[in-house]
Amino acid sequence: MSENKKYTIVVKRQRVEVSEAVYRAYHKEREAERYQNKLIRQNELSLERFHEDGVNIDYLIVRVQPDIVDKLIHQEQLEALWIALQSLPEDERSLIDEIFFNERSESQVAKSIGINQSTVNRRLSMVLSKLKKLMKI
């Protein structure tokens, strides 16, 4: 049946008869190109695309703003924490470093400095309370 069928493609606005293999290869490439363009279009962010899709830019900006505000608040909190940590005495700062930054357990810290784990827990609670006051939380 495929022997009687004629295959054509458009070249420079004119239909040209081609073999079935050429026809299939041509359309396979066209489909691959369409798929790539679809992927690019899905990931493309542009004002023109928003306009074409009928997306309200003002709405998107308002939706994004809380994220920016949250990031700024988080950044300010990190800076306040850094300043508060710098104001701690060396022994208190080293306790915070070991537990939170070096990810050591209270019992590991207790063994390394030769005290009870409950003492480390009590000191840690006092240091955390002090940090909250310094950060005004």
Short mmCIF file of C-alpha atoms in Angstrom, two decimals:
data_model
loop_
_atom_site.label_atom_id
_atom_site.label_comp_id
_atom_site.label_asym_id
_atom_site.label_seq_id
_atom_site.Cartn_x
_atom_site.Cartn_y
_atom_site.Cartn_z
CA MET A 1 0.00 0.00 0.00
CA SER A 2 2.84 2.41 0.78
CA GLU A 3 4.18 1.83 -2.74
CA ASN A 4 1.21 3.71 -4.25
CA LYS A 5 1.19 6.49 -1.69
CA LYS A 6 2.99 9.71 -2.60
CA TYR A 7 4.96 11.56 0.05
CA THR A 8 5.53 15.29 -0.19
CA ILE A 9 7.13 17.98 1.89
CA VAL A 10 7.02 21.73 1.51
CA VAL A 11 10.27 23.32 0.32
CA LYS A 12 10.33 27.06 -0.36
CA ARG A 13 6.52 27.15 -0.43
CA GLN A 14 6.24 24.35 -2.97
CA ARG A 15 5.32 20.72 -2.46
CA VAL A 16 8.09 18.35 -3.46
CA GLU A 17 7.60 14.61 -3.84
CA VAL A 18 10.04 12.55 -1.74
CA SER A 19 10.57 8.96 -0.73
CA GLU A 20 8.88 7.57 2.38
CA ALA A 21 12.23 7.49 4.25
CA VAL A 22 12.90 11.18 3.52
CA TYR A 23 9.32 12.07 4.47
CA ARG A 24 9.56 10.25 7.81
CA ALA A 25 13.01 11.69 8.60
CA TYR A 26 11.81 15.20 7.77
CA HIS A 27 8.75 14.94 10.00
CA LYS A 28 10.72 13.29 12.79
CA GLU A 29 13.06 16.31 12.81
CA ARG A 30 10.11 18.72 12.68
CA GLU A 31 8.47 17.02 15.65
CA ALA A 32 11.74 17.10 17.58
CA GLU A 33 12.07 20.83 16.84
CA ARG A 34 8.48 21.46 17.90
CA TYR A 35 9.08 19.57 21.13
CA GLN A 36 12.23 21.58 21.86
CA ASN A 37 10.38 24.83 21.17
CA LYS A 38 7.57 23.70 23.47
CA LEU A 39 10.06 23.03 26.27
CA ILE A 40 11.72 26.40 25.72
CA ARG A 41 8.35 28.13 25.71
CA GLN A 42 7.29 26.41 28.94
CA ASN A 43 10.42 27.64 30.72
CA GLU A 44 10.51 31.08 29.13
CA LEU A 45 9.59 34.07 31.24
CA SER A 46 8.98 37.26 29.34
CA LEU A 47 6.58 40.17 29.46
CA GLU A 48 5.44 39.35 25.94
CA ARG A 49 4.62 35.78 26.90
CA PHE A 50 2.70 36.92 29.97
CA HIS A 51 0.76 39.34 27.79
CA GLU A 52 0.04 36.65 25.16
CA ASP A 53 -1.12 34.22 27.86
CA GLY A 54 -3.31 36.88 29.48
CA VAL A 55 -1.38 36.82 32.77
CA ASN A 56 -1.78 39.85 35.01
CA ILE A 57 1.79 40.97 35.81
CA ASP A 58 0.67 43.14 38.74
CA TYR A 59 -0.88 40.07 40.36
CA LEU A 60 2.34 38.09 39.96
CA ILE A 61 4.41 40.87 41.47
CA VAL A 62 2.10 41.08 44.47
CA ARG A 63 2.25 37.30 44.86
CA VAL A 64 6.06 37.32 44.80
CA GLN A 65 6.49 40.22 47.22
CA PRO A 66 5.78 38.23 50.40
CA ASP A 67 8.61 35.89 49.44
CA ILE A 68 10.96 38.84 49.12
CA VAL A 69 9.78 40.27 52.44
CA ASP A 70 10.20 36.87 54.10
CA LYS A 71 13.73 36.60 52.73
CA LEU A 72 14.59 40.07 54.01
CA ILE A 73 13.21 39.26 57.45
CA HIS A 74 15.16 36.00 57.48
CA GLN A 75 18.32 37.84 56.47
CA GLU A 76 17.83 40.39 59.24
CA GLN A 77 17.31 37.59 61.75
CA LEU A 78 20.50 35.90 60.62
CA GLU A 79 22.42 39.15 61.02
CA ALA A 80 20.94 39.66 64.50
CA LEU A 81 21.89 36.10 65.43
CA TRP A 82 25.44 36.65 64.16
CA ILE A 83 25.82 39.83 66.23
CA ALA A 84 24.34 38.09 69.30
CA LEU A 85 26.70 35.12 68.88
CA GLN A 86 29.69 37.45 68.63
CA SER A 87 28.72 39.08 71.94
CA LEU A 88 28.73 35.76 73.83
CA PRO A 89 31.72 34.76 75.96
CA GLU A 90 34.04 32.18 74.34
CA ASP A 91 32.79 29.20 76.38
CA GLU A 92 29.13 29.89 75.54
CA ARG A 93 29.90 30.50 71.85
CA SER A 94 31.91 27.28 71.69
CA LEU A 95 28.98 25.34 73.21
CA ILE A 96 26.67 26.72 70.48
CA ASP A 97 29.29 25.96 67.80
CA GLU A 98 29.71 22.37 68.92
CA ILE A 99 26.02 21.55 69.16
CA PHE A 100 24.53 23.51 66.26
CA PHE A 101 27.35 24.02 63.76
CA ASN A 102 29.45 20.89 64.37
CA GLU A 103 26.28 18.82 64.97
CA ARG A 104 27.59 17.13 68.10
CA SER A 105 25.16 15.78 70.69
CA GLU A 106 24.98 17.09 74.24
CA SER A 107 26.47 13.82 75.52
CA GLN A 108 29.40 14.08 73.06
CA VAL A 109 30.09 17.64 74.20
CA ALA A 110 29.79 16.59 77.86
CA LYS A 111 32.38 13.80 77.37
CA SER A 112 34.79 16.09 75.54
CA ILE A 113 34.79 18.72 78.33
CA GLY A 114 34.39 16.28 81.25
CA ILE A 115 30.98 17.24 82.66
CA ASN A 116 27.52 15.64 82.88
CA GLN A 117 25.16 15.75 79.93
CA SER A 118 22.52 17.36 82.15
CA THR A 119 24.97 20.20 82.89
CA VAL A 120 25.51 20.72 79.16
CA ASN A 121 21.73 20.76 78.68
CA ARG A 122 21.24 23.36 81.43
CA ARG A 123 24.07 25.56 80.07
CA LEU A 124 22.68 25.28 76.57
CA SER A 125 19.22 26.36 77.77
CA MET A 126 20.72 29.37 79.54
CA VAL A 127 22.78 30.35 76.47
CA LEU A 128 19.74 30.03 74.18
CA SER A 129 17.69 32.22 76.53
CA LYS A 130 20.50 34.74 76.53
CA LEU A 131 20.59 34.72 72.72
CA LYS A 132 16.82 35.30 72.53
CA LYS A 133 17.17 38.32 74.81
CA LEU A 134 20.09 39.66 72.78
CA MET A 135 18.08 39.23 69.59
CA LYS A 136 14.97 40.69 71.26
CA ILE A 137 12.77 37.76 70.21
#
